PDB file of C-alpha atoms in Angstrom:
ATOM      1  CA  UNK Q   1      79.417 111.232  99.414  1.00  0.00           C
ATOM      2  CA  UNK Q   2      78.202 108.551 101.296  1.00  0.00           C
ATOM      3  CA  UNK Q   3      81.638 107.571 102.961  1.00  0.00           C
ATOM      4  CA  UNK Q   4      84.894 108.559 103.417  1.00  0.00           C
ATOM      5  CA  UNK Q   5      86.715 108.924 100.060  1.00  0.00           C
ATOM      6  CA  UNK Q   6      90.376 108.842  99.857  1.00  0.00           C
ATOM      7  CA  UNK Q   7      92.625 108.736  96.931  1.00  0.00           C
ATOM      8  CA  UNK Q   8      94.406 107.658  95.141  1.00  0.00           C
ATOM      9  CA  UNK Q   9      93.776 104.000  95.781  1.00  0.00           C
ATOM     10  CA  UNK Q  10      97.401 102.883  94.959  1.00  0.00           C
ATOM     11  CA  UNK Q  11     100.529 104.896  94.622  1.00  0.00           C
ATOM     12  CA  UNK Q  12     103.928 103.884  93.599  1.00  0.00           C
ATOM     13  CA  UNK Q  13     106.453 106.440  93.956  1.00  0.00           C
ATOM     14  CA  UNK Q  14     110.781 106.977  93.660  1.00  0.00           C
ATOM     15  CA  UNK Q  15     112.671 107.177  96.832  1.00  0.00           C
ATOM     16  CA  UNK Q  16     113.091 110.356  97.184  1.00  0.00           C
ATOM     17  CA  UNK Q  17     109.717 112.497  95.506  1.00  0.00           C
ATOM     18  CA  UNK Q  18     107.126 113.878  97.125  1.00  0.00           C
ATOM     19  CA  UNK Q  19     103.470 112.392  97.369  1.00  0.00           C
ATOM     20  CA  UNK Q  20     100.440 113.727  98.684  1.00  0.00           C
ATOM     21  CA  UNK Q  21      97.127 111.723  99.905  1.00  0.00           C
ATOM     22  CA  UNK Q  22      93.608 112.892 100.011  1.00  0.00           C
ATOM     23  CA  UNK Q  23      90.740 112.193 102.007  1.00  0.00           C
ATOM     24  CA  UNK Q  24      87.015 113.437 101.803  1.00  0.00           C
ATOM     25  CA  UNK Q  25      85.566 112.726 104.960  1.00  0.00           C
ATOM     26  CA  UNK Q  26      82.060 112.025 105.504  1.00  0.00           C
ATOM     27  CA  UNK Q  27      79.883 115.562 105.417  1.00  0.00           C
ATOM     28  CA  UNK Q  28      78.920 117.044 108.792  1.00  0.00           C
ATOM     29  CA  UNK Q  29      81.433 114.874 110.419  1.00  0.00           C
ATOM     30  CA  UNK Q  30      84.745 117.869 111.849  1.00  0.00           C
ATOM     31  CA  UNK Q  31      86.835 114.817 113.235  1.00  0.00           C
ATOM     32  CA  UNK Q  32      88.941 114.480 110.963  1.00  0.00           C
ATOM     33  CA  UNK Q  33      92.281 111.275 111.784  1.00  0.00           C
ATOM     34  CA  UNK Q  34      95.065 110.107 109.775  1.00  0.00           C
ATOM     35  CA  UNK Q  35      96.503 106.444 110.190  1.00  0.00           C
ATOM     36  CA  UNK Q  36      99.234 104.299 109.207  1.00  0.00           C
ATOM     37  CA  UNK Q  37      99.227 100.577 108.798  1.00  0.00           C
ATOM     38  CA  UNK Q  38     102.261  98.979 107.354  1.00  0.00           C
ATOM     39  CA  UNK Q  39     101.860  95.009 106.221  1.00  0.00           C
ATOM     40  CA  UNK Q  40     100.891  92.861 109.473  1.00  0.00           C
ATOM     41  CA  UNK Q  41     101.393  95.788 111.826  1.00  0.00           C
ATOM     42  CA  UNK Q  42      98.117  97.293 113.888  1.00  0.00           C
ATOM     43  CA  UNK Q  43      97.202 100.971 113.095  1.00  0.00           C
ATOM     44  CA  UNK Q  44      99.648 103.730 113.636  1.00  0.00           C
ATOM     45  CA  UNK Q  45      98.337 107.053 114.898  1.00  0.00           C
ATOM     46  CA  UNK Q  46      99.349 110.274 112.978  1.00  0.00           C
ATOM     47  CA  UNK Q  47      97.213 112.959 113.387  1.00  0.00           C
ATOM     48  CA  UNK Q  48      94.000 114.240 114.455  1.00  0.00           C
ATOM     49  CA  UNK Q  49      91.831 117.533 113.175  1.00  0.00           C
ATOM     50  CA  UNK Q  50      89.044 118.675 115.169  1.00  0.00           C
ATOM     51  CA  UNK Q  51      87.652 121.655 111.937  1.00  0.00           C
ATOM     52  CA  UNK Q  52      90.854 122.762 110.400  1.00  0.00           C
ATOM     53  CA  UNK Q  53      93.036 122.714 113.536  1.00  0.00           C
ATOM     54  CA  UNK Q  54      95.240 119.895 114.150  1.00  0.00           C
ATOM     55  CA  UNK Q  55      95.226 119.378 118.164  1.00  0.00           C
ATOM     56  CA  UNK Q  56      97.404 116.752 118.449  1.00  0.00           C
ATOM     57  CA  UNK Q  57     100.014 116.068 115.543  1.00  0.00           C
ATOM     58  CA  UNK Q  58     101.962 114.073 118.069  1.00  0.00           C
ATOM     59  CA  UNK Q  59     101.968 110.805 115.732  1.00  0.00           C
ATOM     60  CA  UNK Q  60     103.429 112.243 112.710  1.00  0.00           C
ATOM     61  CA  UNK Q  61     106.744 110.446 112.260  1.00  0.00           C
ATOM     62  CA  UNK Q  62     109.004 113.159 111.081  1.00  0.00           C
ATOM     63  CA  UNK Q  63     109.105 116.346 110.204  1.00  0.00           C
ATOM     64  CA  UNK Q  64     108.876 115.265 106.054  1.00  0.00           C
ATOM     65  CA  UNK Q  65     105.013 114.213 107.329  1.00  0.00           C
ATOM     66  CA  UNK Q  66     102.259 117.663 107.459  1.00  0.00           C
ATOM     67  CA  UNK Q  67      98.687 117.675 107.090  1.00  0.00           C
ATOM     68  CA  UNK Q  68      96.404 120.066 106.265  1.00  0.00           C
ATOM     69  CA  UNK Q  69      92.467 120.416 106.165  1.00  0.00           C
ATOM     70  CA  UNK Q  70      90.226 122.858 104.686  1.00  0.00           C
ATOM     71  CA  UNK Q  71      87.050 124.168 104.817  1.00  0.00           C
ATOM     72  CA  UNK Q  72      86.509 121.456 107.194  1.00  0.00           C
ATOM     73  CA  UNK Q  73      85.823 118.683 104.725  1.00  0.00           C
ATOM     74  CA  UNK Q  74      89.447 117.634 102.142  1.00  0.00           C
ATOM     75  CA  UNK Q  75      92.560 116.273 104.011  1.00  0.00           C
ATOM     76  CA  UNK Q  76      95.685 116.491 102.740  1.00  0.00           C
ATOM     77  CA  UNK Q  77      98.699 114.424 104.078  1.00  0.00           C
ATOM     78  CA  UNK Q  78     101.726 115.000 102.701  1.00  0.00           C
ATOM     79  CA  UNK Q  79     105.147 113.092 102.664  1.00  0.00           C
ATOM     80  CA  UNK Q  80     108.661 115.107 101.528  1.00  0.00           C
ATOM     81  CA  UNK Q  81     111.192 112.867 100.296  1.00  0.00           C
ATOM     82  CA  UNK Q  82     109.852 109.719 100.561  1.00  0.00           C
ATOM     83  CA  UNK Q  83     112.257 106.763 102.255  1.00  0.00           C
ATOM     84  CA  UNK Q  84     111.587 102.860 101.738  1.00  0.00           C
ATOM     85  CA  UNK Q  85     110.149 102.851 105.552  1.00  0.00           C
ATOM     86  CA  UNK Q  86     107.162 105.242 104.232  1.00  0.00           C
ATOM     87  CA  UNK Q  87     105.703 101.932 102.833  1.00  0.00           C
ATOM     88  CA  UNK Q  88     102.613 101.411 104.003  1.00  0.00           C
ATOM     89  CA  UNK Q  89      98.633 101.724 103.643  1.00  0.00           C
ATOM     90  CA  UNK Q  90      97.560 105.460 105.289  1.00  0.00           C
ATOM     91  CA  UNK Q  91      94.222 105.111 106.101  1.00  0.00           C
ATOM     92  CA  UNK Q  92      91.875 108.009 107.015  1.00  0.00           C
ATOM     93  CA  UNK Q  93      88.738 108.282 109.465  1.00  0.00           C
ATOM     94  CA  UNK Q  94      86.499 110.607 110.102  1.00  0.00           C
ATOM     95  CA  UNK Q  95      83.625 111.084 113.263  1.00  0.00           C
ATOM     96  CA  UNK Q  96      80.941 113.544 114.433  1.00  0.00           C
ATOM     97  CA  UNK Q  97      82.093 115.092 117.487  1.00  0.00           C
ATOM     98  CA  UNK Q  98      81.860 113.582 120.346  1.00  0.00           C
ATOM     99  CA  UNK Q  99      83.846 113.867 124.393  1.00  0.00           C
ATOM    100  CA  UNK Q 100      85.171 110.155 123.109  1.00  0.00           C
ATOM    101  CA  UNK Q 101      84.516 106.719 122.032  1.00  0.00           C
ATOM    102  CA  UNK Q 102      82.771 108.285 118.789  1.00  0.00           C
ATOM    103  CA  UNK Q 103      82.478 105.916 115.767  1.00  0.00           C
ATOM    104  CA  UNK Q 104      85.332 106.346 113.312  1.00  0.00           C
ATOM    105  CA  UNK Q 105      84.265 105.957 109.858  1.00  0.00           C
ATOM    106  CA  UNK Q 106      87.377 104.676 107.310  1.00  0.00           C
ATOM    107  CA  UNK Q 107      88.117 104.877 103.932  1.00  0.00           C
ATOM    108  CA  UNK Q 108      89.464 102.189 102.336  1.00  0.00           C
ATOM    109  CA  UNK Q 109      92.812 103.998 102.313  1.00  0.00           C
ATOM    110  CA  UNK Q 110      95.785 104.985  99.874  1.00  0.00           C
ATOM    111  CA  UNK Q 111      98.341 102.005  99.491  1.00  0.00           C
ATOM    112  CA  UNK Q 112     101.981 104.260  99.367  1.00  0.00           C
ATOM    113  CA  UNK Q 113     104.810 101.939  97.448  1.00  0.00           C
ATOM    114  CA  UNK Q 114     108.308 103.694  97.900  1.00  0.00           C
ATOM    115  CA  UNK Q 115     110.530 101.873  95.563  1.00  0.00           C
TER     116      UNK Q 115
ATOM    117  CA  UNK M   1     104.062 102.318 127.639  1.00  0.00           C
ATOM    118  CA  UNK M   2     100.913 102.158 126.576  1.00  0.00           C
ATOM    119  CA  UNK M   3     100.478  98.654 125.202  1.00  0.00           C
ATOM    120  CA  UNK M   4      97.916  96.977 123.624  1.00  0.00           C
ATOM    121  CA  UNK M   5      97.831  92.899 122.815  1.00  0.00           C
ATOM    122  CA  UNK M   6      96.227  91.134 120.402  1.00  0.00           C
ATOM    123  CA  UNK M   7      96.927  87.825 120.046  1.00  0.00           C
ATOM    124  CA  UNK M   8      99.144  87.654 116.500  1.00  0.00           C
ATOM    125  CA  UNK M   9      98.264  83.947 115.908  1.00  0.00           C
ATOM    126  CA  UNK M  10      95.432  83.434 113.586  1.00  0.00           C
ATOM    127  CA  UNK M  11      91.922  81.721 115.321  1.00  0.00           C
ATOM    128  CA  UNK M  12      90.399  78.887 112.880  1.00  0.00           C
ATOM    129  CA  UNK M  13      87.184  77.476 114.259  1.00  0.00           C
ATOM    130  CA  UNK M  14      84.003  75.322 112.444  1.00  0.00           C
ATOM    131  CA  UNK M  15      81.129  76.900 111.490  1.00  0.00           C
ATOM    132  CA  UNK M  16      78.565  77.569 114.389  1.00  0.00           C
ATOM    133  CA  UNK M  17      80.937  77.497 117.294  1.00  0.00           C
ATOM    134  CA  UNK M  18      81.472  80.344 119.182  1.00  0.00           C
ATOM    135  CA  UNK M  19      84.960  82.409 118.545  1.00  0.00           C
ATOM    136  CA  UNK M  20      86.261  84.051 121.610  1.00  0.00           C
ATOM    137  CA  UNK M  21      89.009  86.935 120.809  1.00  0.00           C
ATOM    138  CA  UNK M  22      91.200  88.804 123.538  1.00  0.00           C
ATOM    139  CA  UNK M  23      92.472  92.296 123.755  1.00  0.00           C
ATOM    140  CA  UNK M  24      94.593  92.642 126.700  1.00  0.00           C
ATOM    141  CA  UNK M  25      96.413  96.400 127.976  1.00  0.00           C
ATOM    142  CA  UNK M  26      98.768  97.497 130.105  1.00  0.00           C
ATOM    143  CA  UNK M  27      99.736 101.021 131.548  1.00  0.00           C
ATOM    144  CA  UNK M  28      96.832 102.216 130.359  1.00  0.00           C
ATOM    145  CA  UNK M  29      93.252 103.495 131.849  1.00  0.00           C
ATOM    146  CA  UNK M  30      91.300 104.249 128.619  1.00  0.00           C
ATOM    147  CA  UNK M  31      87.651 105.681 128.998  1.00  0.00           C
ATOM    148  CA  UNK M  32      86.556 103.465 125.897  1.00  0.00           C
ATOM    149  CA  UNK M  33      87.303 100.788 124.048  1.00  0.00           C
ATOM    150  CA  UNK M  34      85.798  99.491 120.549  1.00  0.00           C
ATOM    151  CA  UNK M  35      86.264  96.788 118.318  1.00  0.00           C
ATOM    152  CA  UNK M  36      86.589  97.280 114.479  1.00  0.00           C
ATOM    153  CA  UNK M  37      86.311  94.115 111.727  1.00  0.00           C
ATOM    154  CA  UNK M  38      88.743  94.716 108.690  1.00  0.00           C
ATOM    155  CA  UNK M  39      88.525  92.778 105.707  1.00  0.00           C
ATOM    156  CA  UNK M  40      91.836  92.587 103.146  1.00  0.00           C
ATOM    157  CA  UNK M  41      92.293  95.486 101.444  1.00  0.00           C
ATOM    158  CA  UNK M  42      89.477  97.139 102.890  1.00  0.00           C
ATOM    159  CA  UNK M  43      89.205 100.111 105.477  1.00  0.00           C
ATOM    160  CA  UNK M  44      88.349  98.582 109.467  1.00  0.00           C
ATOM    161  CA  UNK M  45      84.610  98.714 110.030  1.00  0.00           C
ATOM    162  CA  UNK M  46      82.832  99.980 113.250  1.00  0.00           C
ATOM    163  CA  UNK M  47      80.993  96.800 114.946  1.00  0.00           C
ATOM    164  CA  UNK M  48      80.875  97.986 119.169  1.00  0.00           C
ATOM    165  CA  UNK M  49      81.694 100.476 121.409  1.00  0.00           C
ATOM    166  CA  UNK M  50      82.125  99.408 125.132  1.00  0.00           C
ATOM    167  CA  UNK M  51      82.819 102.367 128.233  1.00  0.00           C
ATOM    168  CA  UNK M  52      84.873 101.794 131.083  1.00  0.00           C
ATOM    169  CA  UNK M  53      81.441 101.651 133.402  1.00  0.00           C
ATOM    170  CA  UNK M  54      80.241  98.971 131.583  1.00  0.00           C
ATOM    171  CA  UNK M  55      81.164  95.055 131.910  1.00  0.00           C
ATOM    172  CA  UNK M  56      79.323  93.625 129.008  1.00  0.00           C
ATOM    173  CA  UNK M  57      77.402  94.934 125.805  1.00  0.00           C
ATOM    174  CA  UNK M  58      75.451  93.123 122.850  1.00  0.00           C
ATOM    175  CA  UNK M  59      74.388  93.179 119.267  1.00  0.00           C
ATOM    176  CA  UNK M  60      73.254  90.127 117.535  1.00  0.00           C
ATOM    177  CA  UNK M  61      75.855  87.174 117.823  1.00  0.00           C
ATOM    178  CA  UNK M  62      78.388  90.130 118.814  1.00  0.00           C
ATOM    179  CA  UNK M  63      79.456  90.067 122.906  1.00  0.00           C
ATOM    180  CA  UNK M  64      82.231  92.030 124.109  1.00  0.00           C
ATOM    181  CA  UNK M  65      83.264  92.448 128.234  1.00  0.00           C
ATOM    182  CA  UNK M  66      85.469  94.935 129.639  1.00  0.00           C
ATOM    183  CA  UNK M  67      87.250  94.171 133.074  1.00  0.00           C
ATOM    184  CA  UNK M  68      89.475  96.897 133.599  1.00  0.00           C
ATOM    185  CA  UNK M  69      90.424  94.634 136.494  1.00  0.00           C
ATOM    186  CA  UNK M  70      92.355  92.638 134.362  1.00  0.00           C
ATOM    187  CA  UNK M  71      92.841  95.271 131.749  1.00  0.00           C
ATOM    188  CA  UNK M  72      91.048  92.952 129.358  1.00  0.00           C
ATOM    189  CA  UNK M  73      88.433  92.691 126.569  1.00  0.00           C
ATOM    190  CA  UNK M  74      86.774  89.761 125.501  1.00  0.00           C
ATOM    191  CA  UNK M  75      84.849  89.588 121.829  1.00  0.00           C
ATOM    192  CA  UNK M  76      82.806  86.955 121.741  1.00  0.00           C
ATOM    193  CA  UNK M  77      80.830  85.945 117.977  1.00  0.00           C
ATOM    194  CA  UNK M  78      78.325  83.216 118.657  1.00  0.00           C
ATOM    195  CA  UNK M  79      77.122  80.499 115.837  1.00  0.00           C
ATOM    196  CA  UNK M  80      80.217  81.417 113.741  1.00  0.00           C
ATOM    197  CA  UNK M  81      79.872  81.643 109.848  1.00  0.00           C
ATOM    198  CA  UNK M  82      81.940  81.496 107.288  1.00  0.00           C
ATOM    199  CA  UNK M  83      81.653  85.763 106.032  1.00  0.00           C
ATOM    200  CA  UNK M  84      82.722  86.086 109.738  1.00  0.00           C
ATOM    201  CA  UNK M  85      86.403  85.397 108.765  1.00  0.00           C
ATOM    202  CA  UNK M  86      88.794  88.719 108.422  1.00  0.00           C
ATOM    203  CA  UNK M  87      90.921  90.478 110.932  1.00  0.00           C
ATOM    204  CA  UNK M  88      89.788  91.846 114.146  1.00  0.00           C
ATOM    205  CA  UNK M  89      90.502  94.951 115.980  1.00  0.00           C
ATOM    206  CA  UNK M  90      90.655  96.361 119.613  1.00  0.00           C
ATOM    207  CA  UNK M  91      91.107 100.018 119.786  1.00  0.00           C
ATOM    208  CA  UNK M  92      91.216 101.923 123.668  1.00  0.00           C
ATOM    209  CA  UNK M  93      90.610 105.365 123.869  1.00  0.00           C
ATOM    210  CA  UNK M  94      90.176 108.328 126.149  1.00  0.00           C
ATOM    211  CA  UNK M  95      89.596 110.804 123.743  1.00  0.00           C
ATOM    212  CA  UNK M  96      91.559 109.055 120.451  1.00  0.00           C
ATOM    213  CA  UNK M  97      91.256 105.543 119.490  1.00  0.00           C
ATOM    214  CA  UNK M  98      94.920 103.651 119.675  1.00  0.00           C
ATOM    215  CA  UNK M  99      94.791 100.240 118.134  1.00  0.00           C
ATOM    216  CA  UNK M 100      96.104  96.705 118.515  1.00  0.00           C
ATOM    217  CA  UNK M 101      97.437  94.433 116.200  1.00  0.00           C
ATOM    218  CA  UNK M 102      94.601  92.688 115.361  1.00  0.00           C
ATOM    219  CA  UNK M 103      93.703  88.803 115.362  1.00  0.00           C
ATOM    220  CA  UNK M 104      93.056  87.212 112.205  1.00  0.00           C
ATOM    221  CA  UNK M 105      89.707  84.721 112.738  1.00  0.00           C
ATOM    222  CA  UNK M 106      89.306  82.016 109.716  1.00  0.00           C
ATOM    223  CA  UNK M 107      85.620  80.412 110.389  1.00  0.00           C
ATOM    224  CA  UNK M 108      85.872  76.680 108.194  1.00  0.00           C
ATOM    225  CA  UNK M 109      82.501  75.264 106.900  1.00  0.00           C
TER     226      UNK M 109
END
């Protein structure tokens, strides 16, 4: 596609459940980053893929976050029993490689609702 | 810590005057640092890219410095327009981009 996909769009979800977030990132590109941005708040680090490995994970807030990426292209971010705090809009980037400064590319993210 | 300060107040300006945004940092000595424009709802766009070497870099009515001196980053937008407004953000870097806040600029006609 043209830019970075990620779905779904909007998710509202039970304390409690599971949810998992997608992102297509823009072909060719093998950075691959995970963000969180609750309301009003800047952009919160999670995670980082350089190809399918994950070389710094040192964001992800607890141990009921992972991430996974295949193929070098889909992102999967996963949350395990979802708390209140998990509110928030998890955005996802992706960049050619580069030694730094490189362009990030964002979706338009996946709003998470934890009711 | 690493911090990095926006200022959380919004900036309203008239049309055609020149906005002036700051991104200030402490305990930090990044390699890079961009600025992004994010619009509600929407995903934060890509607008410069500024290395520690440099002190100053343009594109159209876009000016951003870099003093790491002062550990600060002005982003200047000349002749101000309306489609300007939305939220704007500093992100420093060595390798991965770590973001501010973001400062909210409303341009009035």
């Amino acid at each position: 596609g043209a830019g970075v996909s990620q779905s779904p769009s909007n998710k509202v979800t039970e304390k409690g459940k599971d949810v998992e977030l997608r992102c297509d990132p823009i072909s060719g590109h093998t950075a691959l980053y995970w963000y969180r941005q609750r309301l009003g708040q800047g952009l919160e680090f999670l995670i980082y893929f350089q190809g399918n490995s994950a070389p710094d994970k040192s964001g992800l807030p607890s141990d009921r976050f992972s991430a996974e990426r295949t193929g070098e292209s889909v992102s999967t971010l996963t949350i395990q029993r979802t708390q209140q705090e998990d509110s928030a809009v998890y955005l996802c980037a992706s960049s050619f490689p580069t030694s730094g400064g490189g362009e990030l590319f964002f979706g338009e993210g996946s709003r998470l609702t934890v009711l | 810590s690493q911090k990095i300060e926006q200022n959380s107040e919004a900036l309203n300006i008239q049309e055609g005057k020149t906005a002036t945004l700051t991104c200030n940092y402490t305990n930090y000595s990044p390699a890079y640092l961009q600025w992004y424009r994010q619009d509600p709802g929407r995903g934060p766009v890509f607008l410069l890219l500024i290395r520690e070497n440099e002190k100053e870099k343009r594109k159209e009515r876009l000016k951003v410095t870099f003093d790491t001196t002062l550990k600060q980053s002005l982003f200047h937008i000349t002749a101000s327009q309306p489609a300007d407004s939305a939220t704007y953000l500093c992100a420093l870097g060595s390798y991965i981009p770590t973001f501010g806040r973001g400062t909210s600029l409303i341009v009035h006609p």
